[in-house]
mmCIF file of C-alpha atoms in Angstrom:
data_model
loop_
_atom_site.group_PDB
_atom_site.id
_atom_site.type_symbol
_atom_site.label_atom_id
_atom_site.label_comp_id
_atom_site.label_asym_id
_atom_site.label_seq_id
_atom_site.Cartn_x
_atom_site.Cartn_y
_atom_site.Cartn_z
ATOM 1 C CA MET C 1 -4.185 -2.291 -14.491
ATOM 2 C CA GLN C 2 -7.825 -1.690 -13.640
ATOM 3 C CA ALA C 3 -8.909 -3.731 -16.649
ATOM 4 C CA HIS C 4 -6.718 -6.633 -15.533
ATOM 5 C CA LEU C 5 -8.190 -6.476 -12.030
ATOM 6 C CA ASP C 6 -11.732 -6.206 -13.401
ATOM 7 C CA VAL C 7 -11.202 -9.363 -15.454
ATOM 8 C CA ALA C 8 -9.841 -11.215 -12.435
ATOM 9 C CA ILE C 9 -12.815 -10.220 -10.288
ATOM 10 C CA GLY C 10 -15.239 -10.731 -13.187
ATOM 11 C CA GLN C 11 -14.741 -14.503 -13.118
ATOM 12 C CA TYR C 12 -16.888 -14.465 -9.987
ATOM 13 C CA ASP C 13 -20.446 -13.269 -9.445
ATOM 14 C CA GLY C 14 -22.757 -12.263 -6.636
ATOM 15 C CA THR C 15 -22.744 -9.531 -4.030
ATOM 16 C CA VAL C 16 -19.255 -10.280 -2.752
ATOM 17 C CA ALA C 17 -17.781 -9.976 -6.243
ATOM 18 C CA GLU C 18 -19.660 -6.708 -6.736
ATOM 19 C CA ALA C 19 -18.215 -5.388 -3.478
ATOM 20 C CA MET C 20 -14.724 -6.530 -4.531
ATOM 21 C CA GLY C 21 -14.991 -4.508 -7.724
ATOM 22 C CA TYR C 22 -16.305 -1.499 -5.839
ATOM 23 C CA ALA C 23 -13.466 -1.652 -3.296
ATOM 24 C CA SER C 24 -10.742 -1.965 -5.909
ATOM 25 C CA ARG C 25 -11.744 1.060 -7.975
ATOM 26 C CA GLY C 26 -9.756 4.277 -7.900
ATOM 27 C CA GLY C 27 -6.686 5.008 -5.831
ATOM 28 C CA LYS C 28 -3.213 6.110 -6.817
ATOM 29 C CA ARG C 29 -1.928 2.670 -7.952
ATOM 30 C CA LEU C 30 1.499 3.511 -6.554
ATOM 31 C CA ARG C 31 2.209 -0.048 -5.460
ATOM 32 C CA ALA C 32 1.410 -1.368 -8.925
ATOM 33 C CA LEU C 33 3.617 1.336 -10.428
ATOM 34 C CA PHE C 34 6.514 0.262 -8.232
ATOM 35 C CA VAL C 35 6.105 -3.335 -9.398
ATOM 36 C CA MET C 36 5.901 -2.407 -13.069
ATOM 37 C CA GLU C 37 8.814 0.038 -12.964
ATOM 38 C CA GLY C 38 11.022 -2.284 -10.936
ATOM 39 C CA ALA C 39 10.284 -5.046 -13.423
ATOM 40 C CA ARG C 40 11.053 -2.777 -16.390
ATOM 41 C CA LEU C 41 14.418 -1.830 -14.905
ATOM 42 C CA HIS C 42 15.301 -5.527 -14.815
ATOM 43 C CA GLY C 43 14.062 -6.532 -18.247
ATOM 44 C CA ILE C 44 10.844 -8.233 -17.141
ATOM 45 C CA ALA C 45 8.125 -8.017 -19.787
ATOM 46 C CA PRO C 46 5.040 -5.963 -18.864
ATOM 47 C CA ASP C 47 2.698 -8.875 -19.598
ATOM 48 C CA HIS C 48 4.491 -10.804 -16.848
ATOM 49 C CA ALA C 49 4.865 -7.934 -14.381
ATOM 50 C CA VAL C 50 1.179 -7.027 -14.577
ATOM 51 C CA TRP C 51 0.268 -10.140 -12.567
ATOM 52 C CA PRO C 52 2.109 -9.274 -9.334
ATOM 53 C CA ALA C 53 1.210 -5.615 -9.932
ATOM 54 C CA THR C 54 -2.476 -6.520 -10.008
ATOM 55 C CA ALA C 55 -1.989 -8.826 -7.032
ATOM 56 C CA ILE C 56 -0.619 -6.064 -4.828
ATOM 57 C CA GLU C 57 -3.537 -3.800 -5.713
ATOM 58 C CA ALA C 58 -6.006 -6.551 -4.769
ATOM 59 C CA LEU C 59 -4.199 -7.062 -1.468
ATOM 60 C CA HIS C 60 -4.087 -3.329 -0.791
ATOM 61 C CA ALA C 61 -7.821 -3.059 -1.502
ATOM 62 C CA TYR C 62 -8.516 -5.853 0.980
ATOM 63 C CA SER C 63 -6.503 -4.047 3.649
ATOM 64 C CA LEU C 64 -8.496 -0.856 3.161
ATOM 65 C CA VAL C 65 -11.860 -2.647 3.326
ATOM 66 C CA HIS C 66 -10.926 -4.247 6.636
ATOM 67 C CA ASP C 67 -9.200 -1.109 7.952
ATOM 68 C CA ASP C 68 -12.440 0.849 7.476
ATOM 69 C CA LEU C 69 -14.579 -1.578 9.519
ATOM 70 C CA PRO C 70 -16.144 -0.413 12.805
ATOM 71 C CA CYS C 71 -13.873 -2.780 14.748
ATOM 72 C CA MET C 72 -10.828 -1.098 13.187
ATOM 73 C CA ASP C 73 -10.806 2.580 12.159
ATOM 74 C CA ASP C 74 -14.588 2.861 11.724
ATOM 75 C CA ASP C 75 -14.577 5.050 8.612
ATOM 76 C CA ASP C 76 -17.668 5.919 6.609
ATOM 77 C CA GLU C 77 -15.937 7.240 3.504
ATOM 78 C CA ARG C 78 -13.052 6.094 1.318
ATOM 79 C CA ARG C 79 -11.922 7.798 -1.907
ATOM 80 C CA GLY C 80 -14.954 10.071 -1.706
ATOM 81 C CA MET C 81 -17.408 7.148 -1.650
ATOM 82 C CA PRO C 82 -19.140 5.193 1.134
ATOM 83 C CA THR C 83 -16.932 2.470 2.552
ATOM 84 C CA VAL C 84 -17.871 -1.106 1.693
ATOM 85 C CA HIS C 85 -19.534 -1.839 5.024
ATOM 86 C CA ARG C 86 -21.640 1.337 4.617
ATOM 87 C CA ARG C 87 -22.505 0.585 0.983
ATOM 88 C CA TRP C 88 -23.502 -2.979 1.896
ATOM 89 C CA ASP C 89 -22.961 -4.332 5.431
ATOM 90 C CA GLU C 90 -20.178 -5.532 7.684
ATOM 91 C CA ALA C 91 -20.452 -9.189 6.706
ATOM 92 C CA THR C 92 -20.156 -8.339 3.016
ATOM 93 C CA ALA C 93 -17.153 -6.119 3.754
ATOM 94 C CA VAL C 94 -15.380 -8.888 5.670
ATOM 95 C CA LEU C 95 -16.040 -11.417 2.914
ATOM 96 C CA ALA C 96 -15.070 -9.021 0.117
ATOM 97 C CA GLY C 97 -11.822 -8.270 1.922
ATOM 98 C CA ASP C 98 -11.155 -11.967 2.425
ATOM 99 C CA ALA C 99 -11.835 -12.631 -1.250
ATOM 100 C CA LEU C 100 -9.561 -9.803 -2.410
ATOM 101 C CA GLN C 101 -6.771 -11.168 -0.237
ATOM 102 C CA THR C 102 -7.062 -14.675 -1.673
ATOM 103 C CA LEU C 103 -7.363 -13.227 -5.184
ATOM 104 C CA ALA C 104 -3.997 -11.529 -4.667
ATOM 105 C CA PHE C 105 -2.321 -14.890 -4.123
ATOM 106 C CA GLU C 106 -4.220 -16.400 -7.039
ATOM 107 C CA LEU C 107 -2.829 -13.650 -9.271
ATOM 108 C CA VAL C 108 0.738 -13.777 -7.996
ATOM 109 C CA ALA C 109 0.827 -17.561 -8.482
ATOM 110 C CA ASP C 110 -0.640 -17.537 -12.000
ATOM 111 C CA PRO C 111 1.741 -19.180 -14.518
ATOM 112 C CA ARG C 112 1.186 -16.264 -16.885
ATOM 113 C CA GLY C 113 3.051 -14.055 -14.433
ATOM 114 C CA HIS C 114 6.377 -15.863 -14.745
ATOM 115 C CA PRO C 115 7.407 -19.108 -16.450
ATOM 116 C CA ASP C 116 9.526 -20.220 -13.486
ATOM 117 C CA GLY C 117 7.444 -21.770 -10.721
ATOM 118 C CA ALA C 118 10.195 -21.106 -8.186
ATOM 119 C CA VAL C 119 9.995 -17.376 -8.915
ATOM 120 C CA ARG C 120 6.224 -17.410 -8.492
ATOM 121 C CA ALA C 121 6.629 -19.291 -5.218
ATOM 122 C CA ASP C 122 9.108 -16.689 -3.978
ATOM 123 C CA LEU C 123 6.712 -13.894 -4.916
ATOM 124 C CA GLY C 124 3.902 -15.571 -2.994
ATOM 125 C CA LEU C 125 6.067 -16.359 0.023
ATOM 126 C CA SER C 126 7.468 -12.846 0.265
ATOM 127 C CA LEU C 127 4.014 -11.322 -0.213
ATOM 128 C CA ALA C 128 2.584 -13.491 2.573
ATOM 129 C CA ARG C 129 5.363 -12.363 4.895
ATOM 130 C CA ALA C 130 4.865 -8.696 4.002
ATOM 131 C CA ALA C 131 1.105 -8.898 4.493
ATOM 132 C CA GLY C 132 0.892 -11.126 7.558
ATOM 133 C CA ALA C 133 1.634 -11.235 11.257
ATOM 134 C CA GLY C 134 5.191 -10.008 10.759
ATOM 135 C CA GLY C 135 4.269 -7.199 8.366
ATOM 136 C CA MET C 136 1.078 -5.284 7.608
ATOM 137 C CA VAL C 137 -1.142 -7.176 10.073
ATOM 138 C CA ARG C 138 1.418 -6.665 12.820
ATOM 139 C CA GLY C 139 1.472 -2.944 12.087
ATOM 140 C CA GLN C 140 -2.307 -2.749 12.229
ATOM 141 C CA ALA C 141 -2.358 -4.669 15.518
ATOM 142 C CA LEU C 142 0.178 -2.274 17.020
ATOM 143 C CA ASP C 143 -1.904 0.667 15.805
ATOM 144 C CA ILE C 144 -5.041 -0.681 17.455
ATOM 145 C CA ALA C 145 -3.203 -1.422 20.688
ATOM 146 C CA ALA C 146 -1.833 2.126 20.741
ATOM 147 C CA GLU C 147 -5.358 3.528 20.974
ATOM 148 C CA THR C 148 -5.747 2.192 24.523
ATOM 149 C CA ALA C 149 -2.108 2.296 25.618
ATOM 150 C CA PRO C 150 -1.497 4.195 28.883
ATOM 151 C CA THR C 151 1.120 6.419 27.225
ATOM 152 C CA PRO C 152 1.510 7.650 23.625
ATOM 153 C CA LEU C 153 3.917 5.825 21.356
ATOM 154 C CA THR C 154 7.444 7.108 20.943
ATOM 155 C CA LEU C 155 8.885 8.120 17.587
ATOM 156 C CA GLU C 156 10.790 4.828 17.416
ATOM 157 C CA GLN C 157 7.624 2.854 18.129
ATOM 158 C CA ILE C 158 5.605 4.719 15.507
ATOM 159 C CA THR C 159 8.347 4.171 12.946
ATOM 160 C CA ASP C 160 8.310 0.431 13.711
ATOM 161 C CA LEU C 161 4.511 0.321 13.553
ATOM 162 C CA GLN C 162 4.327 2.087 10.198
ATOM 163 C CA ALA C 163 7.135 -0.009 8.703
ATOM 164 C CA GLY C 164 4.642 -2.842 8.976
ATOM 165 C CA LYS C 165 1.276 -1.237 8.446
ATOM 166 C CA THR C 166 2.214 0.932 5.462
ATOM 167 C CA GLY C 167 5.783 0.153 4.535
ATOM 168 C CA ALA C 168 5.825 -3.626 4.176
ATOM 169 C CA LEU C 169 3.638 -3.772 1.061
ATOM 170 C CA ILE C 170 5.360 -0.774 -0.516
ATOM 171 C CA THR C 171 8.757 -2.389 -0.043
ATOM 172 C CA TRP C 172 7.452 -5.676 -1.474
ATOM 173 C CA SER C 173 6.162 -3.774 -4.500
ATOM 174 C CA ALA C 174 9.548 -2.155 -5.075
ATOM 175 C CA CYS C 175 11.387 -5.470 -4.735
ATOM 176 C CA ALA C 176 9.080 -7.592 -6.916
ATOM 177 C CA GLY C 177 10.855 -6.637 -10.162
ATOM 178 C CA PRO C 178 14.385 -7.610 -9.132
ATOM 179 C CA LEU C 179 12.980 -10.702 -7.431
ATOM 180 C CA MET C 180 11.419 -11.773 -10.741
ATOM 181 C CA ALA C 181 14.755 -11.184 -12.471
ATOM 182 C CA ARG C 182 16.790 -12.872 -9.716
ATOM 183 C CA ALA C 183 18.701 -9.603 -9.394
ATOM 184 C CA ASP C 184 20.020 -7.623 -6.422
ATOM 185 C CA GLN C 185 17.050 -6.256 -4.456
ATOM 186 C CA LYS C 186 19.052 -3.916 -2.193
ATOM 187 C CA PRO C 187 18.684 -0.633 -4.160
ATOM 188 C CA LEU C 188 14.946 -0.994 -4.539
ATOM 189 C CA LYS C 189 14.516 -2.285 -0.998
ATOM 190 C CA THR C 190 16.140 0.909 0.267
ATOM 191 C CA TYR C 191 13.875 2.878 -2.050
ATOM 192 C CA GLY C 192 10.783 1.035 -0.825
ATOM 193 C CA ASP C 193 11.676 1.350 2.860
ATOM 194 C CA CYS C 194 12.192 5.112 2.512
ATOM 195 C CA ILE C 195 9.077 5.691 0.421
ATOM 196 C CA GLY C 196 6.910 3.634 2.759
ATOM 197 C CA LEU C 197 7.871 5.817 5.696
ATOM 198 C CA ALA C 198 7.649 9.052 3.689
ATOM 199 C CA PHE C 199 4.167 8.025 2.527
ATOM 200 C CA GLN C 200 2.962 7.609 6.095
ATOM 201 C CA ILE C 201 4.458 10.900 7.220
ATOM 202 C CA ALA C 202 2.665 12.564 4.305
ATOM 203 C CA ASP C 203 -0.575 10.894 5.456
ATOM 204 C CA ASP C 204 -0.042 12.279 8.965
ATOM 205 C CA VAL C 205 0.523 15.729 7.478
ATOM 206 C CA LEU C 206 -2.661 15.438 5.416
ATOM 207 C CA ASP C 207 -4.619 14.454 8.529
ATOM 208 C CA VAL C 208 -3.677 17.892 9.889
ATOM 209 C CA THR C 209 -3.695 20.067 6.763
ATOM 210 C CA GLY C 210 -5.766 18.127 4.236
ATOM 211 C CA ASP C 211 -9.084 19.015 2.638
ATOM 212 C CA PRO C 212 -11.693 16.222 3.004
ATOM 213 C CA GLU C 213 -12.990 17.055 -0.479
ATOM 214 C CA LYS C 214 -9.570 16.166 -1.898
ATOM 215 C CA THR C 215 -8.515 13.377 0.443
ATOM 216 C CA GLY C 216 -11.831 11.573 0.004
ATOM 217 C CA LYS C 217 -11.950 10.712 3.705
ATOM 218 C CA ALA C 218 -12.240 12.364 7.093
ATOM 219 C CA VAL C 219 -9.277 14.366 8.391
ATOM 220 C CA GLY C 220 -8.299 15.364 11.915
ATOM 221 C CA LYS C 221 -9.137 11.925 13.326
ATOM 222 C CA ASP C 222 -5.699 11.303 14.817
ATOM 223 C CA ALA C 223 -5.652 14.524 16.805
ATOM 224 C CA ALA C 224 -9.233 13.992 17.957
ATOM 225 C CA ALA C 225 -8.321 10.527 19.202
ATOM 226 C CA GLY C 226 -5.159 11.797 20.877
ATOM 227 C CA LYS C 227 -2.980 9.472 18.809
ATOM 228 C CA ALA C 228 0.747 10.046 18.566
ATOM 229 C CA THR C 229 1.816 10.645 14.969
ATOM 230 C CA PHE C 230 4.918 11.866 13.183
ATOM 231 C CA VAL C 231 3.375 15.345 13.191
ATOM 232 C CA SER C 232 2.447 15.333 16.875
ATOM 233 C CA LEU C 233 5.928 14.165 17.865
ATOM 234 C CA LEU C 234 8.085 16.083 15.397
ATOM 235 C CA GLY C 235 5.907 19.102 14.641
ATOM 236 C CA LEU C 236 4.461 19.891 11.231
ATOM 237 C CA ASP C 237 7.521 21.509 9.651
ATOM 238 C CA ALA C 238 9.970 18.939 10.990
ATOM 239 C CA ALA C 239 7.729 16.105 9.803
ATOM 240 C CA LYS C 240 7.688 17.592 6.318
ATOM 241 C CA ARG C 241 11.484 17.897 6.370
ATOM 242 C CA ARG C 242 11.833 14.283 7.491
ATOM 243 C CA ALA C 243 9.634 13.144 4.620
ATOM 244 C CA ALA C 244 11.656 15.204 2.136
ATOM 245 C CA ASP C 245 14.904 13.709 3.479
ATOM 246 C CA LEU C 246 13.496 10.209 3.031
ATOM 247 C CA VAL C 247 12.567 10.988 -0.571
ATOM 248 C CA THR C 248 16.110 12.201 -1.211
ATOM 249 C CA GLU C 249 17.492 9.000 0.291
ATOM 250 C CA ALA C 250 15.101 6.937 -1.833
ATOM 251 C CA CYS C 251 16.150 8.712 -5.012
ATOM 252 C CA ASP C 252 19.837 8.360 -4.135
ATOM 253 C CA ALA C 253 19.348 4.593 -3.873
ATOM 254 C CA LEU C 254 18.330 4.567 -7.546
ATOM 255 C CA ALA C 255 21.713 5.859 -8.759
ATOM 256 C CA VAL C 256 22.646 2.396 -10.017
ATOM 257 C CA TYR C 257 19.852 2.658 -12.609
ATOM 258 C CA ALA C 258 20.836 6.172 -13.788
ATOM 259 C CA ASP C 259 18.165 7.970 -15.855
ATOM 260 C CA ALA C 260 16.208 4.748 -16.409
ATOM 261 C CA ALA C 261 14.726 5.143 -12.914
ATOM 262 C CA ASP C 262 13.383 8.657 -13.421
ATOM 263 C CA SER C 263 9.783 7.444 -13.234
ATOM 264 C CA LEU C 264 10.459 6.107 -9.749
ATOM 265 C CA ARG C 265 12.086 9.402 -8.789
ATOM 266 C CA HIS C 266 8.979 11.277 -9.954
ATOM 267 C CA ALA C 267 6.797 8.863 -7.976
ATOM 268 C CA ALA C 268 8.887 9.451 -4.862
ATOM 269 C CA ARG C 269 8.406 13.194 -5.081
ATOM 270 C CA PHE C 270 4.688 12.759 -5.688
ATOM 271 C CA VAL C 271 4.358 10.803 -2.454
ATOM 272 C CA ILE C 272 5.002 13.905 -0.347
ATOM 273 C CA ALA C 273 3.476 16.463 -2.730
ATOM 274 C CA ARG C 274 0.041 14.785 -3.037
ATOM 275 C CA ASP C 275 -3.144 16.255 -1.584
ATOM 276 C CA SER C 276 -5.017 12.967 -1.182
#
């Protein structure tokens, strides 16, 4: 996966391309895994599935670069390294993020990803919807607005916010395989919806209990900012139980695939067991 992304970025040169490569290194690659495993379950060849899998990692990298900017979360460290705007400057970070976003659509539309242009168009359309003003961007906007809201968000509001900010791209990743196969997306959509929310709850838990040396970023920021989170509203133990219940629901949704989906079951459990 990294090699495929390196080749895609390597067609360009200059500081922006260097920053793109820097921003896309490391990480858990969970979204790419969901694409590849969902494709495998539906008989899609790996050399086709790798294109949307690489695309979602490029898009995710863009979101992190922009999320770290001073006008957003203002973070100095990501994955144990200086954030892009600290390593270079804010203008380079904005442009690198922009370029990673457009690269994602270049990759998802590449004819080598699927021979049927209609399938590639559906992948691009659904990715745009997941990433844009009705999905991830909407979630980020709600998160920013919450920082100055007169009252903390409710549990329902936080769930809605995170379904966009974190969940939309995870659900797209889970559904890409059946979409490519023109198969029923419902089992993997349920899986993706549950894992997206469990992932964010686990992040909220790590913000309270995590070790910065392992997470690769600052912890305790939410509490310091007085932000409402799953942990602040549910309590630590109840938040952990909610995440575990979501993982169970996600795994149950995979019953139609029997043992063939065990890799996705392992990934689901990892989501709430991780320390970074």
